The first five atom37 places (N, CA, C, CB, O) and aatype in JSON, in Angstrom:
{
  "aatype": [12, 6, 11, 19, 6, 0, 9, 7, 7, 9, 13, 13, 1, 0, 11, 3, 14, 0, 0, 10, 0, 0, 17, 18, 8, 6, 11, 10, 7, 9, 2, 14, 19, 14, 5, 3, 14, 6, 7, 5, 14, 17, 12, 5, 6, 0, 7, 14, 16, 19, 13, 0, 14, 13, 0, 6, 3, 16, 3, 18, 13, 7, 1, 12, 3, 5, 5, 17, 12, 10, 2, 13, 1, 19, 1, 3, 10, 3, 0, 12, 9, 0, 5, 10, 6, 0, 0, 7, 9, 6, 9, 7, 1, 1, 3, 3, 12, 6, 7, 9, 7, 1, 13, 0, 1, 9, 8, 3, 14, 6, 7, 2, 14, 9, 6, 10, 17, 6, 14, 19, 0, 14],
  "atom_mask": [
    [1, 1, 1, 1, 1],
    [1, 1, 1, 1, 1],
    [1, 1, 1, 1, 1],
    [1, 1, 1, 1, 1],
    [1, 1, 1, 1, 1],
    [1, 1, 1, 1, 1],
    [1, 1, 1, 1, 1],
    [1, 1, 1, 0, 1],
    [1, 1, 1, 0, 1],
    [1, 1, 1, 1, 1],
    [1, 1, 1, 1, 1],
    [1, 1, 1, 1, 1],
    [1, 1, 1, 1, 1],
    [1, 1, 1, 1, 1],
    [1, 1, 1, 1, 1],
    [1, 1, 1, 1, 1],
    [1, 1, 1, 1, 1],
    [1, 1, 1, 1, 1],
    [1, 1, 1, 1, 1],
    [1, 1, 1, 1, 1],
    [1, 1, 1, 1, 1],
    [1, 1, 1, 1, 1],
    [1, 1, 1, 1, 1],
    [1, 1, 1, 1, 1],
    [1, 1, 1, 1, 1],
    [1, 1, 1, 1, 1],
    [1, 1, 1, 1, 1],
    [1, 1, 1, 1, 1],
    [1, 1, 1, 0, 1],
    [1, 1, 1, 1, 1],
    [1, 1, 1, 1, 1],
    [1, 1, 1, 1, 1],
    [1, 1, 1, 1, 1],
    [1, 1, 1, 1, 1],
    [1, 1, 1, 1, 1],
    [1, 1, 1, 1, 1],
    [1, 1, 1, 1, 1],
    [1, 1, 1, 1, 1],
    [1, 1, 1, 0, 1],
    [1, 1, 1, 1, 1],
    [1, 1, 1, 1, 1],
    [1, 1, 1, 1, 1],
    [1, 1, 1, 1, 1],
    [1, 1, 1, 1, 1],
    [1, 1, 1, 1, 1],
    [1, 1, 1, 1, 1],
    [1, 1, 1, 0, 1],
    [1, 1, 1, 1, 1],
    [1, 1, 1, 1, 1],
    [1, 1, 1, 1, 1],
    [1, 1, 1, 1, 1],
    [1, 1, 1, 1, 1],
    [1, 1, 1, 1, 1],
    [1, 1, 1, 1, 1],
    [1, 1, 1, 1, 1],
    [1, 1, 1, 1, 1],
    [1, 1, 1, 1, 1],
    [1, 1, 1, 1, 1],
    [1, 1, 1, 1, 1],
    [1, 1, 1, 1, 1],
    [1, 1, 1, 1, 1],
    [1, 1, 1, 0, 1],
    [1, 1, 1, 1, 1],
    [1, 1, 1, 1, 1],
    [1, 1, 1, 1, 1],
    [1, 1, 1, 1, 1],
    [1, 1, 1, 1, 1],
    [1, 1, 1, 1, 1],
    [1, 1, 1, 1, 1],
    [1, 1, 1, 1, 1],
    [1, 1, 1, 1, 1],
    [1, 1, 1, 1, 1],
    [1, 1, 1, 1, 1],
    [1, 1, 1, 1, 1],
    [1, 1, 1, 1, 1],
    [1, 1, 1, 1, 1],
    [1, 1, 1, 1, 1],
    [1, 1, 1, 1, 1],
    [1, 1, 1, 1, 1],
    [1, 1, 1, 1, 1],
    [1, 1, 1, 1, 1],
    [1, 1, 1, 1, 1],
    [1, 1, 1, 1, 1],
    [1, 1, 1, 1, 1],
    [1, 1, 1, 1, 1],
    [1, 1, 1, 1, 1],
    [1, 1, 1, 1, 1],
    [1, 1, 1, 0, 1],
    [1, 1, 1, 1, 1],
    [1, 1, 1, 1, 1],
    [1, 1, 1, 1, 1],
    [1, 1, 1, 0, 1],
    [1, 1, 1, 1, 1],
    [1, 1, 1, 1, 1],
    [1, 1, 1, 1, 1],
    [1, 1, 1, 1, 1],
    [1, 1, 1, 1, 1],
    [1, 1, 1, 1, 1],
    [1, 1, 1, 0, 1],
    [1, 1, 1, 1, 1],
    [1, 1, 1, 0, 1],
    [1, 1, 1, 1, 1],
    [1, 1, 1, 1, 1],
    [1, 1, 1, 1, 1],
    [1, 1, 1, 1, 1],
    [1, 1, 1, 1, 1],
    [1, 1, 1, 1, 1],
    [1, 1, 1, 1, 1],
    [1, 1, 1, 1, 1],
    [1, 1, 1, 1, 1],
    [1, 1, 1, 0, 1],
    [1, 1, 1, 1, 1],
    [1, 1, 1, 1, 1],
    [1, 1, 1, 1, 1],
    [1, 1, 1, 1, 1],
    [1, 1, 1, 1, 1],
    [1, 1, 1, 1, 1],
    [1, 1, 1, 1, 1],
    [1, 1, 1, 1, 1],
    [1, 1, 1, 1, 1],
    [1, 1, 1, 1, 1],
    [1, 1, 1, 1, 1]
  ],
  "atom_positions": [
    [[203.21, 287.5, 237.14], [203.75, 286.44, 237.74], [205.29, 286.63, 238.07], [203.5, 285.31, 236.88], [206.04, 286.99, 237.17]],
    [[205.76, 286.41, 239.3], [207.21, 286.32, 239.5], [207.64, 285.01, 239.11], [207.63, 286.6, 240.91], [206.91, 284.04, 239.3]],
    [[208.86, 284.92, 238.52], [209.49, 283.77, 238.14], [211.16, 283.67, 238.47], [209.19, 283.66, 236.67], [211.86, 284.65, 238.69]],
    [[211.51, 282.67, 238.47], [212.97, 282.48, 238.75], [213.74, 283.0, 237.74], [213.35, 281.1, 238.92], [213.21, 282.99, 236.63]],
    [[215.07, 283.56, 237.84], [215.87, 284.02, 236.93], [216.75, 283.08, 236.35], [216.51, 285.0, 237.4], [216.9, 283.29, 235.15]],
    [[217.4, 282.11, 236.79], [218.3, 281.12, 236.41], [218.47, 280.32, 237.44], [219.49, 281.58, 235.98], [217.96, 280.48, 238.55]],
    [[219.42, 279.12, 237.02], [219.88, 278.3, 237.96], [220.84, 278.71, 238.82], [220.25, 277.32, 237.48], [221.86, 279.27, 238.42]],
    [[220.59, 278.45, 240.08], [221.44, 279.12, 241.19], [222.46, 277.94, 241.75], [0.0, 0.0, 0.0], [223.42, 278.19, 242.49]],
    [[222.17, 276.89, 241.38], [223.18, 275.67, 241.89], [222.59, 274.52, 241.61], [0.0, 0.0, 0.0], [221.37, 274.34, 241.56]],
    [[223.58, 273.59, 241.41], [223.22, 271.97, 241.09], [223.83, 271.36, 242.16], [223.82, 271.26, 239.62], [224.99, 271.63, 242.44]],
    [[223.09, 270.45, 242.89], [223.41, 269.69, 244.01], [223.22, 268.18, 243.97], [222.68, 270.19, 245.03], [222.07, 267.75, 243.94]],
    [[223.99, 267.54, 243.97], [223.9, 265.89, 244.09], [224.85, 265.43, 244.88], [224.07, 265.09, 242.79], [225.73, 266.14, 245.37]],
    [[224.7, 264.1, 245.05], [225.42, 263.16, 245.98], [226.48, 262.74, 245.05], [224.52, 261.89, 246.61], [226.28, 262.67, 243.83]],
    [[227.85, 262.41, 245.73], [228.93, 261.89, 245.21], [229.85, 261.0, 246.04], [229.57, 262.88, 244.77], [230.08, 261.29, 247.21]],
    [[230.41, 259.84, 245.43], [231.14, 259.1, 246.51], [232.47, 259.93, 247.02], [231.57, 257.61, 245.93], [232.94, 259.71, 248.15]],
    [[233.04, 260.85, 246.16], [234.07, 261.54, 246.57], [234.01, 263.0, 246.18], [235.2, 260.93, 246.12], [234.7, 263.48, 245.27]],
    [[233.04, 263.77, 247.01], [232.7, 265.11, 246.53], [234.01, 265.98, 245.96], [232.0, 265.88, 247.76], [234.0, 266.69, 244.96]],
    [[235.07, 265.75, 246.79], [236.19, 266.84, 246.52], [236.92, 266.4, 245.18], [237.35, 266.94, 247.84], [237.27, 267.26, 244.37]],
    [[237.14, 265.1, 244.98], [237.75, 264.62, 243.77], [236.73, 265.04, 242.54], [238.0, 262.96, 243.87], [237.17, 265.63, 241.55]],
    [[235.37, 264.7, 242.69], [234.73, 265.22, 241.72], [234.52, 266.59, 241.42], [233.78, 264.77, 241.79], [234.43, 266.94, 240.24]],
    [[234.44, 267.48, 242.4], [234.59, 268.96, 242.21], [235.94, 269.37, 241.43], [234.58, 269.66, 243.65], [235.99, 270.23, 240.56]],
    [[236.83, 268.71, 241.83], [238.25, 268.87, 241.18], [238.27, 268.68, 239.76], [239.25, 267.9, 241.74], [238.8, 269.41, 238.92]],
    [[237.55, 267.52, 239.55], [237.59, 267.06, 237.96], [236.59, 268.07, 237.27], [237.04, 265.31, 237.67], [236.94, 268.54, 236.19]],
    [[235.68, 268.35, 237.67], [234.79, 269.58, 236.95], [235.51, 270.75, 236.82], [233.49, 270.02, 237.74], [235.5, 271.37, 235.75]],
    [[236.14, 271.13, 237.79], [237.27, 272.29, 237.62], [238.26, 272.23, 236.49], [238.13, 272.34, 238.83], [238.47, 273.04, 235.59]],
    [[238.87, 270.98, 236.79], [240.13, 270.93, 235.8], [239.76, 270.46, 234.28], [241.28, 269.82, 236.42], [240.51, 270.7, 233.33]],
    [[238.67, 269.84, 234.15], [238.25, 269.29, 232.81], [237.19, 270.28, 232.17], [237.61, 267.77, 232.98], [237.31, 270.48, 230.96]],
    [[236.21, 270.9, 232.81], [235.15, 271.86, 232.26], [235.28, 273.11, 232.82], [233.76, 271.43, 232.49], [234.37, 273.87, 232.47]],
    [[236.15, 273.63, 233.62], [236.43, 274.79, 234.14], [235.38, 275.47, 235.02], [0.0, 0.0, 0.0], [235.17, 276.69, 235.07]],
    [[234.73, 274.5, 235.72], [233.69, 274.87, 236.59], [234.39, 275.18, 237.98], [232.58, 273.7, 236.67], [235.04, 274.29, 238.53]],
    [[234.28, 276.38, 238.53], [234.87, 276.66, 239.83], [234.26, 275.99, 240.93], [234.86, 278.02, 240.09], [233.03, 276.03, 240.96]],
    [[234.88, 275.36, 241.86], [234.31, 274.7, 243.09], [233.58, 275.63, 243.92], [235.37, 274.07, 243.93], [233.79, 276.81, 243.66]],
    [[232.75, 275.36, 244.88], [232.0, 276.11, 245.62], [233.13, 277.12, 246.63], [230.96, 275.06, 246.43], [233.94, 276.58, 247.39]],
    [[233.05, 278.26, 246.52], [233.93, 279.0, 247.32], [233.91, 278.58, 248.92], [233.57, 280.47, 247.12], [232.87, 278.18, 249.44]],
    [[235.03, 278.69, 249.58], [234.95, 278.3, 251.02], [235.22, 279.44, 251.9], [235.92, 277.19, 251.34], [235.44, 279.34, 253.11]],
    [[235.2, 280.71, 251.1], [235.34, 281.85, 251.95], [234.9, 283.01, 251.17], [236.77, 282.03, 252.47], [234.77, 282.83, 249.95]],
    [[234.58, 284.43, 251.76], [234.04, 285.44, 251.05], [234.84, 285.84, 249.62], [233.99, 286.58, 252.01], [234.27, 286.39, 248.68]],
    [[236.16, 285.49, 249.63], [237.05, 285.93, 248.6], [236.95, 285.01, 247.26], [238.5, 285.91, 249.19], [237.37, 285.32, 246.14]],
    [[236.37, 283.98, 247.58], [236.29, 282.78, 246.59], [235.32, 283.22, 245.42], [0.0, 0.0, 0.0], [234.45, 284.05, 245.66]],
    [[235.45, 282.75, 244.35], [234.84, 283.01, 243.07], [233.97, 281.86, 242.82], [235.86, 283.23, 241.94], [234.5, 280.74, 242.81]],
    [[232.66, 281.99, 242.62], [231.93, 280.73, 242.21], [231.89, 280.61, 240.67], [230.45, 280.74, 242.79], [232.33, 281.58, 240.06]],
    [[231.46, 279.61, 240.0], [231.34, 279.54, 238.76], [230.2, 280.62, 238.23], [231.1, 278.14, 238.47], [229.1, 280.77, 238.76]],
    [[230.68, 281.33, 237.06], [229.86, 282.35, 236.55], [229.38, 281.89, 235.21], [230.59, 283.68, 236.48], [230.22, 281.76, 234.32]],
    [[227.99, 281.61, 234.93], [227.58, 281.33, 233.56], [227.62, 282.28, 232.78], [226.45, 280.87, 233.42], [227.66, 283.42, 233.25]],
    [[227.6, 282.09, 231.32], [227.23, 283.05, 230.38], [225.99, 282.94, 230.04], [227.94, 283.06, 229.31], [225.5, 281.82, 229.9]],
    [[225.26, 284.08, 229.86], [223.77, 284.36, 229.51], [223.7, 283.5, 228.36], [223.33, 285.96, 229.18], [224.69, 283.34, 227.64]],
    [[222.51, 282.87, 228.11], [222.03, 281.96, 226.99], [221.0, 281.16, 227.31], [0.0, 0.0, 0.0], [220.53, 281.2, 228.45]],
    [[220.52, 280.34, 226.37], [219.53, 279.35, 226.75], [219.59, 278.3, 227.61], [219.21, 278.85, 225.87], [220.44, 277.43, 227.42]],
    [[218.82, 278.23, 228.53], [218.77, 276.93, 229.61], [217.66, 276.02, 229.19], [218.45, 277.39, 231.25], [216.58, 276.56, 228.96]],
    [[217.75, 274.8, 229.07], [216.43, 274.17, 228.82], [216.19, 273.14, 229.97], [216.37, 273.46, 227.37], [217.06, 272.32, 230.26]],
    [[215.01, 273.23, 230.58], [214.52, 272.75, 231.54], [213.54, 271.58, 231.07], [214.0, 273.79, 232.28], [212.44, 271.88, 230.6]],
    [[213.88, 270.36, 231.19], [213.06, 269.32, 230.47], [212.93, 267.99, 231.37], [213.76, 268.96, 229.0], [213.86, 267.2, 231.51]],
    [[211.88, 267.87, 231.87], [211.48, 266.68, 232.42], [211.44, 265.62, 231.34], [210.18, 266.84, 233.1], [210.92, 265.86, 230.25]],
    [[212.0, 264.46, 231.63], [211.83, 263.42, 230.67], [210.89, 262.1, 231.21], [213.32, 262.95, 230.27], [210.78, 261.96, 232.43]],
    [[210.28, 261.25, 230.42], [209.7, 260.31, 230.75], [210.35, 259.27, 231.76], [209.37, 259.87, 229.68], [211.52, 258.98, 231.49]],
    [[209.8, 258.68, 232.86], [210.52, 257.99, 233.68], [211.13, 256.71, 232.86], [209.63, 257.65, 234.89], [211.95, 256.05, 233.51]],
    [[210.95, 256.39, 231.93], [211.5, 254.97, 231.14], [212.3, 255.43, 230.04], [210.26, 253.93, 230.47], [212.46, 254.65, 229.1]],
    [[212.9, 256.73, 229.99], [213.7, 257.06, 228.86], [214.93, 256.44, 229.06], [213.85, 258.48, 228.64], [215.4, 256.17, 230.16]],
    [[215.49, 256.19, 227.88], [217.02, 255.5, 227.8], [218.1, 256.56, 227.45], [217.12, 254.28, 226.57], [219.27, 256.26, 227.24]],
    [[217.6, 257.82, 227.4], [218.44, 258.87, 226.79], [219.44, 259.2, 227.75], [217.69, 260.11, 226.38], [220.48, 259.69, 227.32]],
    [[219.29, 259.0, 229.08], [220.45, 259.27, 230.09], [221.56, 258.26, 230.15], [219.91, 259.36, 231.48], [222.69, 258.52, 230.56]],
    [[221.16, 257.06, 229.72], [221.92, 255.94, 229.77], [221.38, 254.87, 230.48], [0.0, 0.0, 0.0], [220.5, 254.14, 230.02]],
    [[222.05, 254.7, 231.96], [221.47, 253.65, 232.89], [220.03, 253.92, 233.14], [222.22, 253.6, 234.26], [219.56, 255.06, 233.08]],
    [[219.38, 252.9, 233.42], [217.9, 253.06, 233.63], [217.49, 253.87, 235.08], [217.24, 251.52, 233.61], [216.53, 254.6, 235.32]],
    [[218.66, 253.41, 235.96], [218.56, 254.1, 237.53], [219.12, 255.62, 237.57], [219.56, 253.16, 238.7], [219.11, 256.28, 238.61]],
    [[219.6, 256.07, 236.39], [220.17, 257.45, 236.33], [218.95, 258.48, 236.15], [221.25, 257.56, 235.07], [218.21, 258.51, 235.17]],
    [[218.86, 259.31, 237.24], [217.64, 260.03, 237.49], [218.02, 261.59, 236.8], [217.27, 260.03, 239.28], [217.18, 262.47, 236.64]],
    [[219.24, 261.69, 236.51], [219.35, 263.07, 236.06], [220.72, 263.1, 234.96], [219.54, 264.12, 237.52], [221.51, 262.16, 234.93]],
    [[220.86, 264.15, 234.21], [221.85, 264.39, 233.39], [222.14, 265.93, 233.2], [221.54, 263.71, 232.17], [221.24, 266.7, 232.88]],
    [[223.38, 266.33, 233.42], [223.86, 267.5, 233.21], [223.95, 267.9, 231.67], [225.09, 267.53, 233.88], [224.33, 267.06, 230.85]],
    [[223.6, 269.17, 231.28], [223.94, 269.62, 230.04], [224.71, 270.89, 230.06], [222.79, 269.75, 229.27], [224.38, 271.84, 230.76]],
    [[225.71, 270.9, 229.31], [226.41, 272.33, 229.46], [226.49, 272.8, 228.15], [227.9, 272.33, 230.11], [226.77, 272.04, 227.23]],
    [[226.23, 274.2, 227.95], [226.33, 274.98, 226.79], [227.95, 275.02, 226.53], [225.61, 276.49, 227.01], [228.68, 275.11, 227.51]],
    [[228.47, 274.95, 225.36], [229.76, 275.07, 224.96], [229.91, 276.18, 223.8], [230.23, 273.69, 224.55], [228.94, 276.39, 223.07]],
    [[230.94, 276.79, 223.64], [231.1, 277.73, 222.36], [231.53, 277.05, 221.27], [232.05, 278.85, 222.52], [231.03, 277.4, 220.2]],
    [[232.41, 276.09, 221.27], [233.15, 275.23, 220.13], [233.08, 273.91, 220.64], [234.74, 275.62, 219.82], [233.88, 273.52, 221.49]],
    [[232.17, 273.17, 220.17], [232.06, 271.5, 220.49], [233.27, 270.81, 219.97], [230.71, 270.72, 219.74], [233.75, 269.9, 220.65]],
    [[233.88, 271.18, 218.73], [235.2, 270.48, 218.27], [236.23, 270.64, 219.22], [235.73, 271.01, 216.96], [236.87, 269.68, 219.65]],
    [[236.47, 272.03, 219.63], [237.52, 272.48, 220.45], [237.56, 271.71, 221.83], [237.36, 273.98, 220.65], [238.57, 271.29, 222.39]],
    [[236.2, 271.6, 222.26], [236.05, 270.96, 223.58], [236.37, 269.55, 223.64], [234.74, 271.11, 224.06], [236.98, 269.04, 224.58]],
    [[235.9, 268.87, 222.51], [236.22, 267.43, 222.24], [237.59, 267.06, 222.35], [235.81, 267.05, 220.94], [238.03, 266.11, 223.0]],
    [[238.38, 268.06, 221.52], [239.59, 267.63, 221.3], [240.39, 267.79, 222.68], [240.17, 268.37, 220.12], [241.31, 267.05, 223.04]],
    [[239.87, 268.94, 223.41], [240.76, 269.19, 224.63], [240.37, 268.0, 225.52], [240.5, 270.73, 225.41], [241.3, 267.46, 226.11]],
    [[238.98, 267.46, 225.72], [238.71, 266.31, 226.42], [239.5, 265.1, 226.03], [237.37, 266.06, 226.31], [240.19, 264.53, 226.87]],
    [[239.42, 264.65, 224.72], [240.23, 263.61, 224.3], [241.68, 263.63, 224.65], [240.12, 263.52, 222.98], [242.26, 262.57, 224.89]],
    [[242.28, 264.75, 224.71], [243.51, 265.1, 224.87], [244.0, 264.66, 226.52], [243.57, 266.66, 224.49], [245.1, 264.27, 226.91]],
    [[242.93, 264.87, 227.15], [242.91, 264.52, 228.74], [242.48, 263.24, 229.04], [242.01, 265.42, 229.55], [242.15, 262.94, 230.19]],
    [[242.43, 262.24, 227.86], [242.0, 260.98, 228.07], [240.52, 260.58, 228.33], [0.0, 0.0, 0.0], [240.2, 259.45, 228.72]],
    [[239.67, 261.57, 228.09], [238.21, 261.38, 228.3], [237.55, 260.85, 227.09], [237.55, 262.68, 228.68], [237.77, 261.31, 225.97]],
    [[236.68, 259.78, 227.35], [236.04, 259.2, 226.08], [234.84, 260.1, 225.7], [235.53, 257.64, 226.32], [234.07, 260.56, 226.55]],
    [[234.74, 260.29, 224.55], [233.56, 261.05, 223.92], [232.58, 259.91, 223.35], [234.09, 262.13, 222.64], [232.9, 259.2, 222.4]],
    [[231.45, 259.82, 223.98], [230.47, 258.89, 223.57], [229.64, 259.54, 222.55], [0.0, 0.0, 0.0], [230.16, 260.24, 221.68]],
    [[228.35, 259.35, 222.6], [227.26, 259.65, 221.73], [227.55, 260.87, 221.02], [226.0, 259.75, 222.45], [228.13, 261.75, 221.66]],
    [[227.24, 261.1, 219.78], [227.35, 262.63, 219.18], [226.08, 262.62, 218.31], [228.88, 263.01, 218.17], [225.77, 261.7, 217.56]],
    [[225.43, 263.7, 218.49], [224.3, 264.04, 217.68], [224.08, 265.43, 217.17], [223.24, 263.72, 218.35], [224.26, 266.37, 217.93]],
    [[223.7, 265.62, 215.96], [223.18, 266.85, 215.33], [221.56, 266.89, 215.4], [223.7, 266.92, 213.78], [220.88, 265.93, 215.05]],
    [[221.01, 268.13, 215.92], [219.59, 268.29, 215.83], [219.33, 269.66, 214.98], [218.94, 268.34, 217.35], [219.59, 270.77, 215.45]],
    [[218.89, 269.5, 213.88], [218.62, 270.56, 213.2], [217.98, 271.66, 213.76], [218.04, 270.23, 212.28], [217.02, 271.37, 214.48]],
    [[218.23, 272.8, 213.63], [217.84, 274.03, 214.22], [217.87, 274.16, 215.78], [0.0, 0.0, 0.0], [217.21, 275.01, 216.38]],
    [[218.69, 273.26, 216.38], [218.93, 273.21, 217.8], [220.46, 273.43, 218.08], [218.42, 271.84, 218.39], [220.93, 274.44, 218.59]],
    [[221.17, 272.35, 217.67], [222.61, 272.51, 217.87], [223.34, 270.97, 217.63], [0.0, 0.0, 0.0], [222.72, 270.04, 217.13]],
    [[224.54, 270.9, 217.99], [225.39, 269.59, 218.07], [225.39, 269.29, 219.47], [226.92, 269.7, 217.5], [225.18, 270.14, 220.33]],
    [[225.63, 268.08, 219.68], [225.81, 267.31, 221.02], [226.97, 266.4, 221.25], [224.68, 266.5, 221.25], [227.43, 265.86, 220.24]],
    [[227.42, 266.18, 222.22], [228.35, 265.21, 222.38], [228.27, 264.83, 223.98], [229.79, 265.75, 221.87], [227.97, 265.7, 224.8]],
    [[228.54, 263.56, 224.34], [228.24, 263.06, 225.6], [229.61, 262.49, 226.17], [227.08, 261.98, 225.52], [230.39, 261.82, 225.5]],
    [[229.8, 262.85, 227.54], [230.89, 262.28, 228.17], [230.33, 261.78, 229.53], [232.07, 263.28, 228.29], [229.13, 261.77, 229.81]],
    [[231.35, 261.38, 230.38], [230.7, 260.96, 231.84], [231.73, 261.4, 232.67], [230.36, 259.29, 232.15], [232.88, 261.51, 232.23]],
    [[231.45, 261.68, 233.83], [232.43, 262.25, 234.92], [233.03, 261.0, 235.36], [231.73, 263.11, 236.22], [232.79, 259.97, 234.74]],
    [[233.94, 261.0, 236.55], [234.52, 259.72, 237.13], [233.66, 258.92, 237.85], [235.59, 259.97, 237.97], [234.07, 257.82, 238.24]],
    [[232.46, 259.31, 238.11], [231.35, 258.67, 238.87], [230.35, 257.88, 238.06], [230.61, 259.71, 239.61], [229.55, 257.07, 238.54]],
    [[230.46, 258.2, 236.72], [229.66, 257.69, 235.76], [228.46, 258.6, 235.54], [0.0, 0.0, 0.0], [227.55, 258.06, 234.91]],
    [[228.26, 259.81, 235.89], [227.34, 260.67, 235.71], [227.38, 261.04, 234.33], [227.46, 261.69, 236.57], [228.46, 261.43, 233.87]],
    [[226.31, 260.98, 233.56], [226.31, 261.49, 232.14], [226.34, 262.94, 232.1], [225.11, 261.03, 231.36], [225.72, 263.59, 232.94]],
    [[227.06, 263.52, 231.11], [227.23, 265.01, 230.7], [226.95, 265.34, 229.36], [228.57, 265.49, 230.92], [227.74, 264.89, 228.54]],
    [[226.04, 266.0, 228.97], [225.9, 266.28, 227.57], [226.6, 267.55, 227.19], [224.48, 266.36, 227.2], [226.49, 268.49, 227.98]],
    [[227.17, 267.7, 226.31], [227.75, 269.15, 225.8], [226.99, 269.58, 224.54], [229.42, 269.09, 225.4], [226.76, 268.81, 223.61]],
    [[226.63, 270.83, 224.57], [225.72, 271.44, 223.68], [226.22, 272.57, 222.87], [224.63, 271.85, 224.38], [226.37, 273.67, 223.41]],
    [[226.48, 272.4, 221.67], [226.99, 273.77, 220.87], [225.66, 274.22, 220.35], [228.2, 273.54, 219.5], [225.13, 273.58, 219.44]],
    [[225.02, 275.38, 220.9], [223.71, 275.69, 220.19], [223.89, 276.11, 218.93], [222.92, 276.7, 220.82], [225.03, 276.32, 218.51]],
    [[222.76, 276.27, 218.14], [222.94, 276.88, 216.55], [223.03, 278.22, 216.8], [221.68, 276.61, 215.4], [222.28, 278.72, 217.64]],
    [[223.96, 278.97, 216.1], [224.07, 280.43, 216.21], [222.81, 281.08, 215.76], [225.25, 280.96, 215.4], [222.13, 280.78, 214.78]],
    [[222.59, 282.07, 216.69], [221.33, 282.93, 216.5], [221.35, 283.51, 215.35], [221.11, 283.95, 217.45], [220.42, 284.25, 215.02]]
  ]
}
């Protein structure tokens, strides 16, 4: 069976797409979409990616009208948290899941939840 290899893009609506793209670039290091052939898109590091539909009544994402949540792998969750707090970004929920890793929750400027995940070292 042929199968997909990786996520090729994440597309979503925003009130101010340019400002939100700039926030993701400045705060999380995600390059914006290239505007010419010389531009460099964000390149992910190889590693685990979870594809997980949730029950429609889950409260895990926060607001009940929230249909999706981004989850980004990080190398050092403590360093990322310190960097984000220094930038004035509030760190919400923090969890440890035995055998899976450590998690922290932030929100982008439009209120979209973002989960940061430091996987357990192999």
